[in-house]
Structure formats: structure tokens, C-alpha cells
XYZ file of C-alpha atoms in Angstrom:
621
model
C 17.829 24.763 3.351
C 20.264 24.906 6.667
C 18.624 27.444 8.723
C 18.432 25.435 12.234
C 14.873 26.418 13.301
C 14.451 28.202 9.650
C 15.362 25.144 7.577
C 13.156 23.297 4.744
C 12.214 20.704 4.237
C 12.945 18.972 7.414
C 12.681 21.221 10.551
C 16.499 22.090 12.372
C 18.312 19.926 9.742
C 20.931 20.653 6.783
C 18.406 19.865 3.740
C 20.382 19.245 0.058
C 17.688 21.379 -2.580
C 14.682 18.460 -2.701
C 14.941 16.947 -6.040
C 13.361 18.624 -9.149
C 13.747 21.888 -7.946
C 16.027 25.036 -8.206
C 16.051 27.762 -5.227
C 14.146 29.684 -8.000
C 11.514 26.888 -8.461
C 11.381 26.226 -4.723
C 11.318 30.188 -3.786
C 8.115 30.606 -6.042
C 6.270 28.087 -4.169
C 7.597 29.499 -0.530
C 5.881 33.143 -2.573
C 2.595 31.336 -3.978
C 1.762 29.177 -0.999
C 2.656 31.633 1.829
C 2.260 35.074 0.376
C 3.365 37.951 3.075
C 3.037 35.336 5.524
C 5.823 35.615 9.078
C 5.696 33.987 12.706
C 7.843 35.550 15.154
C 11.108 33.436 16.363
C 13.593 33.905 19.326
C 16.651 34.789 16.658
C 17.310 35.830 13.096
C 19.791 33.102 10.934
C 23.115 35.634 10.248
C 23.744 34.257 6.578
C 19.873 35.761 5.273
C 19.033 38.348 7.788
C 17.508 41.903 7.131
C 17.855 44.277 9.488
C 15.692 48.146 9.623
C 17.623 50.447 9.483
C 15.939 52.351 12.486
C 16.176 48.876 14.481
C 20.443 48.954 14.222
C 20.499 52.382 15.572
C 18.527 51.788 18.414
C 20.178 47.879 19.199
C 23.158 48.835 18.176
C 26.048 46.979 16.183
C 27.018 43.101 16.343
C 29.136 42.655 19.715
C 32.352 41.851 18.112
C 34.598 41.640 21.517
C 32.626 39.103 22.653
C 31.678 37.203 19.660
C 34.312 37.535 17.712
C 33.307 36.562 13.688
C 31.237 33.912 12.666
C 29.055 32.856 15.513
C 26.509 33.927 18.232
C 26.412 37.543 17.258
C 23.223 37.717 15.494
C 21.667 35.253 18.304
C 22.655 38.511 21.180
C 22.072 41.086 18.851
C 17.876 39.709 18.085
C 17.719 39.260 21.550
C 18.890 42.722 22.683
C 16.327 43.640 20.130
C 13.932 41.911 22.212
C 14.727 43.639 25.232
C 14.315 46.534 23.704
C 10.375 45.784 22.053
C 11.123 45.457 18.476
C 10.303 41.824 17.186
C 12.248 38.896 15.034
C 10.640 37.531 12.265
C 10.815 34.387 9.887
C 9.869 35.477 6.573
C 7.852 31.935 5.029
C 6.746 32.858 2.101
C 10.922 33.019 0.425
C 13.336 30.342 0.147
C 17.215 30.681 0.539
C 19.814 27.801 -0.338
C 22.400 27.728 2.024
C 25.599 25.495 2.587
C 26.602 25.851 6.131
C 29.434 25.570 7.605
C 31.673 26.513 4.522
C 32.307 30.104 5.689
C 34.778 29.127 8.707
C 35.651 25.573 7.511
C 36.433 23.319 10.764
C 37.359 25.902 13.147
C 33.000 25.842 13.446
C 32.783 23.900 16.739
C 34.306 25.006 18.994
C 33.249 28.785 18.142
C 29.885 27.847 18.342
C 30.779 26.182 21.886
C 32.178 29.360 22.921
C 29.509 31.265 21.476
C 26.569 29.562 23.106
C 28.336 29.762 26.817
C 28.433 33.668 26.403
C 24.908 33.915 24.883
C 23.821 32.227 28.420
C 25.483 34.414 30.617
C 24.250 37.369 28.021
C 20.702 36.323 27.817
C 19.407 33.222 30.799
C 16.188 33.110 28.787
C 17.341 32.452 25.480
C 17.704 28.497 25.536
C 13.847 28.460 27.356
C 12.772 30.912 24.242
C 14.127 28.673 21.745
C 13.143 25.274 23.436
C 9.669 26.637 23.464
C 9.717 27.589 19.756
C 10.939 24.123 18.612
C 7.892 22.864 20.461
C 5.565 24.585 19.000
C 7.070 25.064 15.526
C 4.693 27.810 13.899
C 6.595 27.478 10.551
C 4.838 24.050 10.489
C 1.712 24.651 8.536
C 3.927 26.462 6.273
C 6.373 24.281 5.514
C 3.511 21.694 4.743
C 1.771 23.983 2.305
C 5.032 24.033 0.313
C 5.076 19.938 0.435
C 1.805 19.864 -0.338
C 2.586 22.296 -3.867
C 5.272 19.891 -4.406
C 3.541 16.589 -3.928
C 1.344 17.680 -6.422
C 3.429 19.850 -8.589
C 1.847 23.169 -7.962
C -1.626 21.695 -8.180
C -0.955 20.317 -11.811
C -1.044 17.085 -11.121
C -4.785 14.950 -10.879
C -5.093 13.546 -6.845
C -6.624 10.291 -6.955
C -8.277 8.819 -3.719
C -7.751 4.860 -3.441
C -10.414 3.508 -0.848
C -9.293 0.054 0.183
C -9.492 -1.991 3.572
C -7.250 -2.762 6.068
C -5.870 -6.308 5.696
C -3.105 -5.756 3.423
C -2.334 -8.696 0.900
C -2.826 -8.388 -2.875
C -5.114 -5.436 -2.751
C -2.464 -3.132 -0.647
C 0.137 -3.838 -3.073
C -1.368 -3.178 -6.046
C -2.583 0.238 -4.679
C 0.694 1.186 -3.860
C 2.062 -0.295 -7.249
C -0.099 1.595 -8.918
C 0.573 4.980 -7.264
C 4.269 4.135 -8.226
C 3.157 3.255 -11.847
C 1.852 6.551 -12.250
C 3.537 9.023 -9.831
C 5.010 11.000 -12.999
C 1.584 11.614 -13.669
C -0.732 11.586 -10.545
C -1.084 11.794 -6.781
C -2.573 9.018 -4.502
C -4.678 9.085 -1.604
C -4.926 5.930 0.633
C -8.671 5.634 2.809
C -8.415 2.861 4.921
C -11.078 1.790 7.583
C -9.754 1.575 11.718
C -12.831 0.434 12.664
C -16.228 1.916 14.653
C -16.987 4.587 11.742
C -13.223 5.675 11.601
C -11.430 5.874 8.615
C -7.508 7.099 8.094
C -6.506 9.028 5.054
C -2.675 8.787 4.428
C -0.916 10.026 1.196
C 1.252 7.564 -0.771
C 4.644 8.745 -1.493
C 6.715 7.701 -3.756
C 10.340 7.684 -4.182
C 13.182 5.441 -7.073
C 10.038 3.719 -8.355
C 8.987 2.775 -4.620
C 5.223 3.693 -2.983
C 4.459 3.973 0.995
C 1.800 5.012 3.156
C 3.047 7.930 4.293
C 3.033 8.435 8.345
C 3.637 12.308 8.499
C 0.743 12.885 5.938
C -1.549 10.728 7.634
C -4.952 11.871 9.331
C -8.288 10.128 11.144
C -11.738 10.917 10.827
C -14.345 9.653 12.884
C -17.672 9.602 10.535
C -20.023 9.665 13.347
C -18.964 13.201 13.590
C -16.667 14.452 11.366
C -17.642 13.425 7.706
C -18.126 17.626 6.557
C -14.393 17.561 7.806
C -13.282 15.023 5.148
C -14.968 16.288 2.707
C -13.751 19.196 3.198
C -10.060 18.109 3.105
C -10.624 15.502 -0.094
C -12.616 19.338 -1.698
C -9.396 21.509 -0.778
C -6.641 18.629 -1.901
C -8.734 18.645 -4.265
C -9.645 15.236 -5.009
C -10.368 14.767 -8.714
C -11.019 11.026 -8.606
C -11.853 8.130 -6.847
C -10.702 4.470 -7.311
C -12.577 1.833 -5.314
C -10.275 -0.912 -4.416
C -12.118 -2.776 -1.452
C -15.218 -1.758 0.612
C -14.875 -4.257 3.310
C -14.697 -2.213 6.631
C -16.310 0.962 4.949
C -20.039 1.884 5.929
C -22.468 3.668 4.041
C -20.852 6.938 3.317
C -17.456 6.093 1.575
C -19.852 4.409 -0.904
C -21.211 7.821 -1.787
C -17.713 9.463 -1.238
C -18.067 9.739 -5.422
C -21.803 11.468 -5.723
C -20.793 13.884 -2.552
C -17.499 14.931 -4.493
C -19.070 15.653 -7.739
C -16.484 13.320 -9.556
C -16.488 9.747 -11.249
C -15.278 6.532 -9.841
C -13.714 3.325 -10.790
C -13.583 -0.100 -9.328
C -10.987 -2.996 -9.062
C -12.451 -6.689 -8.170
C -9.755 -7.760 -6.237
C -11.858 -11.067 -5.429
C -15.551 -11.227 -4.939
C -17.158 -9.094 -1.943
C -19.729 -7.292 -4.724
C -21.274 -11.175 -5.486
C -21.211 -12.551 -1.705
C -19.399 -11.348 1.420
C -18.069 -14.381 1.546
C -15.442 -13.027 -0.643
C -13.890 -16.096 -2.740
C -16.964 -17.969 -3.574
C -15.978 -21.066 -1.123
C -19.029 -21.237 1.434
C -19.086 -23.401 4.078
C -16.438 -26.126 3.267
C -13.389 -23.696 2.960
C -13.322 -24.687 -1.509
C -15.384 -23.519 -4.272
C -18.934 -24.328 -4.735
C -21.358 -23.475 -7.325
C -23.964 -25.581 -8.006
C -26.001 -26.254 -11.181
C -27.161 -22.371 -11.562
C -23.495 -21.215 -10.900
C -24.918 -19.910 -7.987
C -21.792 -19.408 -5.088
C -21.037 -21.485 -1.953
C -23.296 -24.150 -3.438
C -26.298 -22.172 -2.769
C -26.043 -21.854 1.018
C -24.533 -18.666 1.842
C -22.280 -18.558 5.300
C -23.449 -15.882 7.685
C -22.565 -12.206 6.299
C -19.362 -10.331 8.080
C -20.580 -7.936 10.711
C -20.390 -4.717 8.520
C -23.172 -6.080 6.629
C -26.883 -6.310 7.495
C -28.588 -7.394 4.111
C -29.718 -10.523 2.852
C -27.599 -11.912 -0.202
C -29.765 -10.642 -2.591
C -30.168 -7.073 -0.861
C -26.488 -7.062 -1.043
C -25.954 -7.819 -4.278
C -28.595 -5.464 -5.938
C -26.420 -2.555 -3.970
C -23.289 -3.804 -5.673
C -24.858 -4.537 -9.193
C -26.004 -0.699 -9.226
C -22.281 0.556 -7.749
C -20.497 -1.092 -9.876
C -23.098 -0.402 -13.382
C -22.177 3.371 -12.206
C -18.699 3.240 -12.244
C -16.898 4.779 -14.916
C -15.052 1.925 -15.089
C -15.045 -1.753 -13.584
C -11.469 -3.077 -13.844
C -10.625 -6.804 -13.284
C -7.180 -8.033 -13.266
C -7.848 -10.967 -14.612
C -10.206 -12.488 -17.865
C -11.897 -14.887 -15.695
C -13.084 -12.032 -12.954
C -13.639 -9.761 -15.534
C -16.051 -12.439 -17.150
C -17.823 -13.421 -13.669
C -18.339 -9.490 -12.731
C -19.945 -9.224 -16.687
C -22.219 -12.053 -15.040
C -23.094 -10.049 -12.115
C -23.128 -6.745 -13.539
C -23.725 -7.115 -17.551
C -24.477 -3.171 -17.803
C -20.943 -1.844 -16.207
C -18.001 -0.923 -18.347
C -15.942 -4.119 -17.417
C -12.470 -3.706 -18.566
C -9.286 -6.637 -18.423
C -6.416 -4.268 -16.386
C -3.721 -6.626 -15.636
C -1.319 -5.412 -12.570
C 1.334 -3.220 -13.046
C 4.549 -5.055 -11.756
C 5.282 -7.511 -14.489
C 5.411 -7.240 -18.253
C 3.897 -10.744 -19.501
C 5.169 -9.888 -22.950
C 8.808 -9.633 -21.284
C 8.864 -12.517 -19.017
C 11.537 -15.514 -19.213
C 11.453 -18.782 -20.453
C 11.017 -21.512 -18.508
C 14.671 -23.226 -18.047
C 14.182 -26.265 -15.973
C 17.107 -28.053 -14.471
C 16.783 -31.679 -15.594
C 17.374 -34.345 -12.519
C 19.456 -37.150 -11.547
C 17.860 -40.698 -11.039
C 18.534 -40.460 -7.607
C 17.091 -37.272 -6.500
C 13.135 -36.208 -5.653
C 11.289 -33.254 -7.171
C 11.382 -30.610 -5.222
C 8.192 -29.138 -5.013
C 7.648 -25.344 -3.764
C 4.808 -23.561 -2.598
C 4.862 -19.717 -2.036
C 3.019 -17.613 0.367
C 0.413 -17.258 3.373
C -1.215 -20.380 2.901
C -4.789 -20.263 4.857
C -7.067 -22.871 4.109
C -8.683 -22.047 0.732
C -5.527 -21.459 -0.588
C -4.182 -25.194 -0.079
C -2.059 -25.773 3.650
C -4.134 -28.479 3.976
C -4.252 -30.233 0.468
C -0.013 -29.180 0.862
C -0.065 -31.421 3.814
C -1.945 -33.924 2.866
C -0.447 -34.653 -0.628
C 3.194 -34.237 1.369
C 1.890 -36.936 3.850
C 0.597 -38.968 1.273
C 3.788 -38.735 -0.856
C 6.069 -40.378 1.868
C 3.854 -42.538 3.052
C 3.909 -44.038 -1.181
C 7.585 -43.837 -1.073
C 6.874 -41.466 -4.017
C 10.345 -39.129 -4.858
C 9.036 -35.971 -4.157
C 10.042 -33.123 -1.658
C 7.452 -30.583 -0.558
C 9.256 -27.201 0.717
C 6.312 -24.146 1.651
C 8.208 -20.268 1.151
C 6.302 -19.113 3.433
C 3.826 -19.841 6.532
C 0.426 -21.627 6.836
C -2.583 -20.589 8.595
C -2.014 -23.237 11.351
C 1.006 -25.827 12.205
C 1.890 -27.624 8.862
C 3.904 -31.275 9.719
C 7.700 -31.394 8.033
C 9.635 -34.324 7.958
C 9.656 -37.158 9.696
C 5.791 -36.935 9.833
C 5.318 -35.804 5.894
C 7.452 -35.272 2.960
C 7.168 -31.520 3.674
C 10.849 -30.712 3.969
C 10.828 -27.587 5.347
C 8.257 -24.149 6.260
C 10.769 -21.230 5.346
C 8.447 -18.770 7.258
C 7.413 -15.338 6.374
C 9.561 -13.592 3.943
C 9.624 -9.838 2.703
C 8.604 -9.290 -0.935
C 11.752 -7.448 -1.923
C 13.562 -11.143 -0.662
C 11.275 -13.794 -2.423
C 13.573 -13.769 -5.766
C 16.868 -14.491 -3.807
C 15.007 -17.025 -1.628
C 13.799 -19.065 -4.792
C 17.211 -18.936 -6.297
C 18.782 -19.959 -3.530
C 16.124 -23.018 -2.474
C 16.294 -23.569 -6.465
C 12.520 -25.579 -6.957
C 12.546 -27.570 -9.536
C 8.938 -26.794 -10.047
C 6.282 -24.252 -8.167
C 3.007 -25.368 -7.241
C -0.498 -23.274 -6.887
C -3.082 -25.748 -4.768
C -5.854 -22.792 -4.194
C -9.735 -23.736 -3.803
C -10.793 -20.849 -4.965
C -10.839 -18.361 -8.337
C -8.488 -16.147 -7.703
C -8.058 -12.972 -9.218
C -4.132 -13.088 -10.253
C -1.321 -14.221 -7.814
C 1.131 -12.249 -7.526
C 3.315 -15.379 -6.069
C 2.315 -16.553 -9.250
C 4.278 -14.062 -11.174
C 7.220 -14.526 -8.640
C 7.297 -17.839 -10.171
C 7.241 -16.677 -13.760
C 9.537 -14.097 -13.241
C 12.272 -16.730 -12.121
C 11.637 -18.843 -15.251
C 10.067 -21.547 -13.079
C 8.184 -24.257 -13.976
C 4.650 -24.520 -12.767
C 1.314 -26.413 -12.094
C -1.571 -24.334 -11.735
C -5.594 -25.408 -10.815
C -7.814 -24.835 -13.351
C -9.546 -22.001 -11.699
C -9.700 -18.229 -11.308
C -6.689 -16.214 -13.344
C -4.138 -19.155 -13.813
C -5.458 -20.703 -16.433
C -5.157 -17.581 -18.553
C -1.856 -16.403 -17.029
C -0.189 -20.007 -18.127
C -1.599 -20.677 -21.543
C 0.664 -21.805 -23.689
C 3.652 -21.793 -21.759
C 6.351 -24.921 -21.744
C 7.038 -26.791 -18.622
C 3.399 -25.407 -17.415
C 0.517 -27.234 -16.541
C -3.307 -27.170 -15.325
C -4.760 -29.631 -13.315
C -8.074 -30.165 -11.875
C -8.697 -27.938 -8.725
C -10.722 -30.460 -6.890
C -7.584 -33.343 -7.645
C -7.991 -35.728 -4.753
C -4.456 -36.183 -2.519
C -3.867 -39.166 -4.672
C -4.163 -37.520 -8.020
C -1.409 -35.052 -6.657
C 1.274 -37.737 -6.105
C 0.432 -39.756 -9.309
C 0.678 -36.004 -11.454
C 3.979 -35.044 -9.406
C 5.242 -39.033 -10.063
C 4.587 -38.725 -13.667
C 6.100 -35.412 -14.855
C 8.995 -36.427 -12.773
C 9.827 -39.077 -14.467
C 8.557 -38.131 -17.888
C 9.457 -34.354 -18.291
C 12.220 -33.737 -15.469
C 14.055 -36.996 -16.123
C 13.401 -37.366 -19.593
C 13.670 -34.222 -20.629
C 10.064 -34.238 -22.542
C 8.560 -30.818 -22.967
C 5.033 -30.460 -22.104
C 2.917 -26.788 -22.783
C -0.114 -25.574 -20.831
C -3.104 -25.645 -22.965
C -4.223 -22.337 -24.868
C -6.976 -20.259 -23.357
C -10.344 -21.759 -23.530
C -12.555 -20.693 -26.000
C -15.028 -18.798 -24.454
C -13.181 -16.598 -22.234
C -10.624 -15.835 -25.110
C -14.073 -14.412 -26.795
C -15.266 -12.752 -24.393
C -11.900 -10.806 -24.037
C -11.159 -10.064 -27.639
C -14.997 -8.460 -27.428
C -13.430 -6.274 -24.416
C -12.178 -2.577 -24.709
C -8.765 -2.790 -24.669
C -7.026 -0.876 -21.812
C -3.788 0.973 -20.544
C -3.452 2.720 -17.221
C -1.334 5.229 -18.731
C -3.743 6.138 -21.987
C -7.056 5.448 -20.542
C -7.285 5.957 -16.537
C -6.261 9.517 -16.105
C -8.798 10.962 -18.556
C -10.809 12.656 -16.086
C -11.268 16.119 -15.640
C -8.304 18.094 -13.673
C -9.945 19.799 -10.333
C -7.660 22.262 -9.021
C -8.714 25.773 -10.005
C -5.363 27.976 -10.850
C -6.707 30.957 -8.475
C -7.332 28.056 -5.485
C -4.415 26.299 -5.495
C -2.415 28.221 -2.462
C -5.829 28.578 -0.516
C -5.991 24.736 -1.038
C -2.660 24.160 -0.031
C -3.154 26.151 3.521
C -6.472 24.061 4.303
C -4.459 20.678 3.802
C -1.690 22.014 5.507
C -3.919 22.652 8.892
C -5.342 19.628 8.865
C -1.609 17.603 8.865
C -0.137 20.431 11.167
C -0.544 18.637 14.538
C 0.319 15.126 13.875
C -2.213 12.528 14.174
C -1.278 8.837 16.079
C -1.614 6.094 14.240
C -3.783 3.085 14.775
C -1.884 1.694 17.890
C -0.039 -1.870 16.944
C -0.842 -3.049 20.136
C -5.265 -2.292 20.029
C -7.074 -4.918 21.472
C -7.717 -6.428 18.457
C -4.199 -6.537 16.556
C -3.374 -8.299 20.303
C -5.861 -10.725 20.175
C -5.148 -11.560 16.264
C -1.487 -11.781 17.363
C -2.005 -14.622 20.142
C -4.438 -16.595 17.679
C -2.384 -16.480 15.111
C 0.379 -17.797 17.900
C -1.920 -20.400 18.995
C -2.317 -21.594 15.917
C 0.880 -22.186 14.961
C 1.629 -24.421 17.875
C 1.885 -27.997 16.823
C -0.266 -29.683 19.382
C -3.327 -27.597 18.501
C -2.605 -28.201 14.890
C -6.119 -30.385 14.277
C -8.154 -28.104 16.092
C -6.707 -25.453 13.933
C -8.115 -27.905 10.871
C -11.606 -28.611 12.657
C -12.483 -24.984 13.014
C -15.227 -24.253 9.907
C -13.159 -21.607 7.842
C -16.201 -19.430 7.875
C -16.157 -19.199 11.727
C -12.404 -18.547 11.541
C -13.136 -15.525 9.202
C -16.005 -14.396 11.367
C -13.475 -14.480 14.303
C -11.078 -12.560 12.543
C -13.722 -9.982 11.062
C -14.659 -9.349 14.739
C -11.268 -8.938 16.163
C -10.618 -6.237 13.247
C -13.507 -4.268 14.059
């Protein structure tokens, strides 16, 4: 545990025992992962060192005139050794807890200072032999193969490979909510895309309820060239199934990952890329369309992202069949469950809510009721692009003071382009971005008196949505995607036409201002329509914890340390990450500067949302 160039977990550093584990438990997966395994080092560690017998006699004793007790001794006496041909080793395959420092209290510094002056003038070479072994740190691999035993607790626990893409939002945080959710029971994998047939695998770690993309467990694989390498790593780790998050970014060989594997898959509709790759149904006007046929983007489909060569149709025959094959098809939402059903009537759909809130334990609304004299203050919350509302935010805030009307328009977070505040609109203030772990404090502290959803398009939950629930809030919601169902019912709640006109906007806000926040009059959300409360009462009912790890465990007993070793090599020498500043985070960087500039604010609004995603879907590949 304190061993300097010996020590576990982390390399020359005083480790506590890692939690969960005694120095038995830990020294039986040191002996199963790295049986009779040694690398030779510069100098033994004096509190655990073994010495033959025939090696003292011909080295002779500890140099106590020089050394005195306590420090430096062992460091001449293994390099005498040395001199002399025999050879140190560091035994990997046992574990020793060790507290240093104890035995000579805080008389330790200056000892050691003396010590390592006479070890120079004993030995020039020693400081070059011991630079040279922290460089190359041979215990490395072994060290990992013990992580590696622990991560997934001796190879008892399932590993689970997430494949997801690489724009972050929703999707990202439900895979690493998830791997929290379950990391008593399961490991995660995370396979991203980095563009030009690359793909980076990364573990998720967990820690006090907490997931992260791990950077020291973190790999690349070009697929041009190396896709027997990953297969070999996801065989050895082994992976025992895979969950399909996102395939934007991925070619043609993560969708077989499954069928190469020999294991079963499932997949989450985080929005809509297995019906049209324009992903949220809203075609060439940035809002939904669906015309008589409930055919998306009103029947003319904008051109498909780069990754993607077939024809609609093409496309979404390829999906239909993935997703029919999946063992199961999980949709956060009733309303996407009920629109993949449409799509794909054959495949196991299943309602799977997210993990981080318990609707069943959320607060009640508790509206503050106002003064004559003061507006409603009106929050929205989040990355607002256009489909999700900056510009019906705007307009309705623009609209508002230009009416007179008493209502303030404040946006927790940041739009996709310039958004006007006051004096040009009734849009008090753009907070900026925010980190999830501060959004509760900043609603508190800005105190809304109501929160408002103006997306275009069906979304699939919201998790700024259930920011606002969590704080009791009161809310108005579109009558698309998952907020209908995730409001039903509730007081101080209430669904409005997506498609309102600006005007409609002020005249709603007016009227439950002075009606329900002045008045005190309680108004409820509606209850869930009719048909898609059917359809989900004729739906499997589901549990992450009962029903989504009962697939078959991989790791053979017998394998386990063999397994271990392979991994191990591969996460050795470390691997860089996607640089920050590649040509395309750079360029994304400056647009996304440009475009929050006031001045180019219109032409912002002018570009065609679909050549604003193509533009970004470049830059990302």
C-alpha cells in the first residue's frame, strides 16, 4: 500500500486499503491475477523484504555506521547486491498493507535526507537506475490486472458495453446514470465514435453514487485496421452484453458488434435516428411536421448526415430489422415507446423511464402567490437551439413588452445564437451555461414563479423537465413528445398547443397570471389521453434492476486471470485522448462564438436548421 515504487493502487504514493477489501481479499487477487509473476527493480522496500540466505553471506550485513537505523540501508545493501550479479525482485502476485512512517515517528526526514546524500556518494548510478524504472514502470500491467479483478469483482460481475455517440446531452447522462444505477450489480463500457472509423472505449467508474468516463481506462481503435483487436479486448473483458444507446457516428461494424460477440442486445430511443436521420422529426422548417399519413418532416426528408448513404426507406428497413432483433427496445417515454411500436410493431418495446428521479416521490407543486404589482416570472431551462424554442422564447418575450403584458422572461441557460434581453424584449436576463450539479441552487435562488417547455419537437423526456418537478415548480408544457404524460394530472400544470402562435403565448401567460397566481385558483393538467394510456397498460411492465441484467454471465471461472492480463496490456501504455483542440472541436468553438455575437444574431435565425446540423455533423467528423 506505501511501497514508493512497490505501492498499489496508485504508483509511488501512500494508498489507504481501496474500499471493500481486506489485505487478505486484496492479497488473493495480487495471487490469482499475477501468479509467480516478478520484474526486477533497482531496490528492495526494508519493511517486506526477503533476503537468500546465500545472497547475505556473499553481500554482507546492512551498513549500520553509515546508515544508522531506519533508512537507506536496504537501498546500499540491493545495490551492493547488484554489483555483485545477484538480482532484486518485486514479487506482484502478493499484497502487503503498510503504514509508513510510524516506525521512527517525525525524526523521518531528515534521516531520509541524510540517507539519500550517502547512497549517492555510495552508489552514482542509483538515482539514474531508479529514474529509469519509474519511467518505464513494469509493475504496470500488473497493477492493472488487479484493478481490472476489482472493477469487476473477480470476474463476478456482468460487463455491459454502452455504444453511444459523441455529442453528450441527454443520451450521455443517462448512460452514465445508469452505470451508477446499477454499479452494485454490473460493469459499464462506454464506445464512443472520434470520427474516420475510430472509435474510443473508456470504462465508467463509479464512485458515492457518481459515474465518469474514465481517462486511465480509456483506449482507441481505428476499425480500418484494428477491429480483431477490439474484439478481442470486449472477448477477454469479457463483454456479456451490449446496450445500444445512439448509432450516430458508428459505421457498419458496431451495428454487428452483438452477432460478432455471440451475445444479445438492447436499445434505448433517445429521439428518432432509427425513423429519419433527421433525428426529431422537424424537417426543413426547424418544428414538427407530419402530414396526413404521419409521415415525418411533412413528407420531404432534409438531406441525410454524412455517415449515411441510404435513401429514407433503405434506412429505415435497416433500423426496423435492428431494432425487431433486439432483446429489448426501451423507450423512456409512452409516447416514443408508442411511435417506435409504429415503426417497429414486431420488437419487444418496453416503457423504461430514467433512473434519476422517482415520479412516485416527487413534490407538490407549492406556488408562491403574487402581488398586484409584480410580473410572472417566466423561466426557461437549458441549451436552447432552435427546435427547442430560443426563437418562439424571443419572440413571445418581444411580444410581451411590446403589449405591456406583466410578464418577465429569464432563460437558465444559453441559446443557440444571441437571444435580445431587456430593453429590446421582456427577456430579463440569459444566466448562461450552468453545471448540472448547480441547476437546483440556481432555480431556488432565481425563484420562477413558473417554468416553461416551448420545444417543436417530441421529445423523449427532459431531464430539465424533471429539474422543474423536482423543485415543486409550476409548469406549462407543449402537447408533444413525453410531457404530456410526465404532467398528467398534476396541479399548477398545464399543456398547451405546441404550434401556439407568439400571441397565444402572452394571452395564456396573461391569463393564469391573473387567474391562478393572483387569485389563487388551482388548475390540473389533464389525465393521459386515452390511447396512449392503452397502449401502455398493454406494455410489459419493466425494472432495470429485475428485468435488464437477466442475461447470461460470460466470464469462465478458469479465464478470469488470463482475461484480466489481456485487458491489462491493452491499458498498459496510456492512450491520448481525442485532442480538445482537433480541427473540428476548433472550428465548432468559433461558430458557436460567432453565433453568440449580437450583430450576427439574424443571420444566426436565417440559417435553415438543417444546414446548421449538416455544418455541425461535418465539423464532428
Amino acid at each position: 500500500g506505501n511501497a514508493t515504487i512497490c505501492s498499489y493502487p496508485v504508483f509511488c504514493a501512500d494508498n489507504p486499503l481501496p474500499p471493500g477489501h481486506t489485505t487478505a481479499s486484496l492479497d488473493q487477487l495480487f495471487a490469482q491475477a499475477n501468479a509467480g509473476q516478478s520484474v526486477e527493480v533497482p531496490t528492495g522496500v526494508g519493511f517486506c523484504m526477503y533476503i537468500r540466505r546465500d545472497a547475505l553471506q556473499a553481500v554482507g550485513l546492512f551498513d549500520e555506521a553509515r546508515f544508522g537505523k531506519g533508512y537507506g540501508e536496504e537501498n546500499d545493501f540491493c545495490q551492493r547486491a547488484i554489483a555483485l550479479g545477484w538480482v532484486n525482485l518485486h514479487a506482484l502476485d502478493t499484497y502487503v498493507r503498510h503504514t509508513g512512517g510510524v516506525s521512527f515517528g517525525d525524526s523521518k526526514s531528515p534521516r531520509e535526507l541524510a540517507a539519500m546524500d550517502t547512497l549517492r556518494r555510495l552508489h552514482p548510478g542509483y538515482e539514474a537506475q531508479v529514474h529509469g524504472f519509474l519511467q518505464a514502470d513494469p509493475a504496470r500491467t500488473a497493477r492493472l490486472a488487479v484493478d481490472w479483478l476489482r472493477h469487476t469483482d473477480g470476474g463476478r460481475k456482468p460487463v455491459i458495453l454502452a455504444v453511444h455517440h459523441a455529442r453528450g446531452g441527454g443520451t450521455e447522462r443517462h448512460v452514465l446514470e445508469l452505470a451508477a444505477h446499477l454499479a452494485d450489480s454490473a460493469l459499464f463500457l462506454s464506445l464512443q465514435p472520434t470520427g474516420a472509423h475510430r472509435v474510443l472505449l473508456r470504462l465508467i467508474e463509479t464512485r458515492d453514487g457518481h459515474a465518469a468516463f474514465s481517462e486511465r481506462w480509456s483506449t482507441q481503435f481505428d476499425l480500418a485496421h484494428e477491429q480483431d483487436g477490439l474484439l478481442q479486448l470486449l472477448r477477454a473483458m469479457p463483454v456479456a452484453h451490449i446496450h445500444y444507446h445512439h448509432l450516430l457516428g458508428h459505421g457498419p461494424f458496431v451495428w454487428t458488434l452483438a452477432q460478432e460477440l455471440g451475445v444479445r442486445y438492447d436499445f434505448t430511443a433517445h429521439d428518432f435516428y432509427s425513423r429519419c436521420t433527421h433525428i426529431t422529426l422537424t424537417g426543413k422548417g426547424g418544428r414538427y411536421q407530419a402530414d396526413e399519413r404521419g409521415e415525418c418532416c411533412g413528407g420531404h426528408h432534409p438531406d441525410s448526415l454524412p455517415e449515411v448513404q441510404e435513401d429514407i426507406r433503405a434506412w429505415r428497413t435497416r433500423n426496423q430489422r435492428f431494432l425487431q432483433q433486439a432483446r429489448f427496445v426501451l423507450a423512456p417515454s409512452l409516447d416514443a415507446a408508442h411511435r417506435i411500436h409504429q415503426d417497429a410493431p414486431e420488437a419487444s418495446v418496453r416503457f423504461a423511464p430514467h433512473t434519476e428521479i422517482d415520479p412516485t416521490q416527487l413534490p407538490a407543486p407549492h406556488p408562491v402567490l403574487l402581488p398586484t404589482d409584480r410580473p410572472l416570472r417566466i423561466a426557461v431551462i437549458g441549451a436552447l437551439s432552435a427546435i427547442k424554442g430560443a426563437d418562439v422564447l424571443e419572440d413571445t418575450a418581444r411580444l410581451a413588452r411590446k403589449a405591456g403584458a406583466p410578464l418577465e422572461f429569464q432563460l437558465i441557460g444559453f441559446g443557440y445564437r444571441h437571444l435580445q434581453t431587456a430593453p429590446a424584449t421582456a427577456l430579463t436576463k440569459v444566466h448562461g451555461q450552468y453545471a448540472e450539479a448547480d441547476l437546483p441552487a440556481m432555480l431556488q435562488r432565481i425563484a420562477p414563479d413558473l417554468v416553461w417547455f416551448p420545444a417543436l419537437w417530441p421529445e423523449t423526456y427532459s431531464y430539465t423537465l424533471s429539474a422543474a418537478l423536482l423543485a415543486g415548480l409550476p409548469v406549462a408544457v407543449p402537447d408533444l413528445g413525453a410531457f404530456v404524460e410526465r404532467v398528467a394530472g398534476r396541479p399548477w400544470s398545464w399543456v398547451q398547443p405546441w404550434d401556439s402562435s407568439t400571441q397565444a403565448w402572452v394571452d395564456f401567460f396573461t391569463r393564469i397570471r391573473q387567474q391562478c397566481f393572483l387569485a389563487n385558483h388551482v388548475e390540473h393538467a389533464g389525465p393521459l389521453p386515452p390511447a396512449l394510456a392503452a397502449f401502455g397498460a398493454a406494455l410489459p411492465t419493466w425494472d432495470y434492476r429485475a428485468d435488464y441484467l437477466a442475461f447470461p454471465h460470460r466470464a469462465a471461472p478458469e479465464q478470469v486471470a488470463a482475461h484480466a492480463r489481456h485487458v491489462a496490456d491493452r491499458f498498459a501504455t496510456p492512450q491520448p485522448m481525442p485532442p480538445a483542440n482537433a480541427p473540428g472541436a476548433k472550428a465548432l468553438g468559433t461558430l458557436a462564438r460567432l453565433r453568440a455575437l449580437p450583430a450576427l444574431a439574424p443571420v444566426a435565425r436565417a440559417i435553415p436548421a438543417r444546414w446548421q446540423a449538416r455544418v455541425k455533423g461535418w465539423l464532428l467528423r
